[in-house]
Amino acid sequence: IVIQNNGRKHRRMVGLIRFILFFFVFLSYGQEHILIGDSQTTYLSKNSIKIKRIPELSKGGIGVPYLINMVSSYPKSTNVKSVSICIGVNDRYKDRGVNELVKIVKNKFPNAKLFVIQGSWGWGGVSKMNQTNLDLYYKHFVDLGCSLITPPIGYGDPHRDKKTYETIIKKIESLINKNNE
C-alpha cells in the first residue's frame, strides 16, 4: 500500500512539475513581440504593454558581441512575430558583429519581423557622435533586412524617461498593427 501511495504522489508531483514548466515556458517564450538590447530597452519597455523586454536578452552596458552570446543561448521560438533591437551606443556605433547578430536573431526567431531602434548620442563615450554616425551604423541593419525606426532616442543621456521612448514604441506598435491587418 505504501508503494501505491508513493506512486500516486510521484505521479501528482510529476504532473505538477510539468504544469509549472509549461506555465513558465508559456509566459517566458510565448510573447509575440519582444524587445532586446542595452539599458535603453528598460525605458522603452515602460511605454508598451504589447512589446515585452526579455530580461535574458537585455542588459545595461552591453554591445553587439555580448548580445550575440545572449541570443545564442536563448531557445528558438517560432511564436515571436517581432523583435525590436536597441543596441549600438556601447559599441560607440562601430560595427562589432551586426551581420552575425542579425543572422542569429533571424535563426532564433524565424517568423519575426526585425525592427532596429536608433540609439542616443551627445553623452559619455558617444559625446562626439551625431545623427550622421548613427545613419552609417544602422545602415548595416537595414541592408540585412531590418526595419529602421525613427526617430532615434536622440541627443543626451538616455538613462531617464524621455518623450522619445513613447514616440518610438508607438511607431513600432503601429507597424506591428499594420503587419497584422
Coordinates of C-alpha atoms in Angstrom, one line a residue, residues 11-126:
R11 CA 2.6 11.0 -10.5
R12 CA 1.0 14.1 -8.9
M13 CA 4.4 15.6 -8.4
V14 CA 5.4 14.9 -12.0
G15 CA 2.1 16.4 -13.2
L16 CA 2.6 19.5 -11.1
I17 CA 6.2 19.9 -12.3
R18 CA 5.0 19.6 -15.9
F19 CA 2.3 22.2 -15.3
I20 CA 4.8 24.6 -13.8
L21 CA 7.3 24.1 -16.6
F22 CA 4.6 24.6 -19.2
F23 CA 3.4 27.8 -17.5
F24 CA 7.0 29.1 -17.3
V25 CA 7.7 28.4 -20.9
F26 CA 4.4 29.9 -22.0
L27 CA 5.0 33.1 -20.1
S28 CA 8.6 33.5 -21.0
Y29 CA 8.7 32.3 -24.5
G30 CA 5.1 32.8 -25.6
Q31 CA 5.5 36.6 -26.0
E32 CA 4.8 37.6 -29.6
H33 CA 6.6 41.0 -29.6
I34 CA 9.9 41.3 -27.8
L35 CA 12.5 44.0 -27.1
I36 CA 16.2 43.1 -26.7
G37 CA 19.4 45.1 -26.3
D38 CA 21.1 47.5 -23.9
S39 CA 20.0 49.7 -21.0
Q40 CA 17.7 51.8 -23.1
T41 CA 15.3 48.8 -23.5
T42 CA 14.2 49.3 -19.9
Y43 CA 12.9 52.8 -20.7
L44 CA 11.4 51.7 -24.0
S45 CA 9.5 48.8 -22.4
K46 CA 7.8 51.1 -19.8
N47 CA 5.8 52.5 -22.7
S48 CA 4.3 49.3 -24.0
I49 CA 2.0 46.5 -22.9
K50 CA 2.3 44.8 -26.3
I51 CA 6.1 44.7 -26.6
K52 CA 7.9 43.0 -23.8
R53 CA 11.5 43.4 -22.8
I54 CA 13.1 40.0 -22.4
P55 CA 15.4 40.2 -19.3
E56 CA 17.6 37.3 -20.6
L57 CA 18.2 39.3 -23.8
S58 CA 18.7 42.8 -22.4
K59 CA 21.3 44.3 -20.1
G60 CA 22.8 47.7 -19.4
G61 CA 26.3 48.3 -20.8
I62 CA 26.3 45.6 -23.4
G63 CA 27.2 45.8 -27.1
V64 CA 26.7 43.6 -30.1
P65 CA 29.2 40.8 -29.1
Y66 CA 27.6 40.4 -25.7
L67 CA 24.1 40.4 -27.2
I68 CA 25.1 37.8 -29.7
N69 CA 26.2 35.5 -26.8
M70 CA 22.9 36.1 -25.0
V71 CA 20.7 35.4 -28.1
S72 CA 22.8 32.3 -28.9
S73 CA 21.9 30.6 -25.6
Y74 CA 18.2 31.6 -25.8
P75 CA 15.8 28.9 -27.0
K76 CA 14.4 29.1 -30.6
S77 CA 10.8 30.4 -30.8
T78 CA 8.5 30.4 -33.8
N79 CA 5.8 32.3 -31.8
V80 CA 7.7 35.6 -31.8
K81 CA 6.3 37.9 -34.5
S82 CA 8.6 40.9 -34.0
V83 CA 11.9 41.6 -32.4
S84 CA 12.8 45.2 -31.6
I85 CA 16.6 45.6 -31.2
C86 CA 18.1 48.5 -29.3
I87 CA 21.9 48.3 -29.5
G88 CA 24.9 50.3 -30.7
V89 CA 25.7 53.0 -28.2
N90 CA 28.0 50.9 -26.0
D91 CA 30.0 49.9 -29.2
R92 CA 30.2 53.6 -30.0
Y93 CA 28.4 52.9 -33.2
K94 CA 31.2 50.8 -34.6
D95 CA 30.3 47.5 -36.3
R96 CA 31.3 44.8 -33.9
G97 CA 29.3 42.0 -35.5
V98 CA 26.0 43.4 -36.8
N99 CA 25.8 40.7 -39.5
E100 CA 26.2 37.9 -37.0
L101 CA 23.7 39.4 -34.6
V102 CA 21.0 39.8 -37.3
K103 CA 21.7 36.3 -38.6
I104 CA 21.4 34.7 -35.1
V105 CA 18.2 36.7 -34.2
K106 CA 16.6 35.6 -37.5
N107 CA 17.6 32.0 -36.7
K108 CA 16.2 32.1 -33.1
F109 CA 13.0 33.9 -34.2
P110 CA 12.4 32.8 -37.8
N111 CA 8.9 34.2 -38.0
A112 CA 9.7 37.6 -36.6
K113 CA 9.9 41.0 -38.3
L114 CA 13.1 42.8 -37.1
F115 CA 13.0 46.4 -36.0
V116 CA 16.1 48.3 -35.1
I117 CA 15.9 51.3 -32.7
Q118 CA 18.4 54.1 -33.2
G119 CA 20.3 55.0 -30.0
S120 CA 21.5 58.1 -28.3
W121 CA 24.5 60.4 -28.6
G122 CA 25.9 63.5 -27.0
W123 CA 26.9 62.0 -23.7
G124 CA 29.7 59.7 -22.2
G125 CA 31.6 57.7 -24.8
V126 CA 29.4 59.0 -27.6

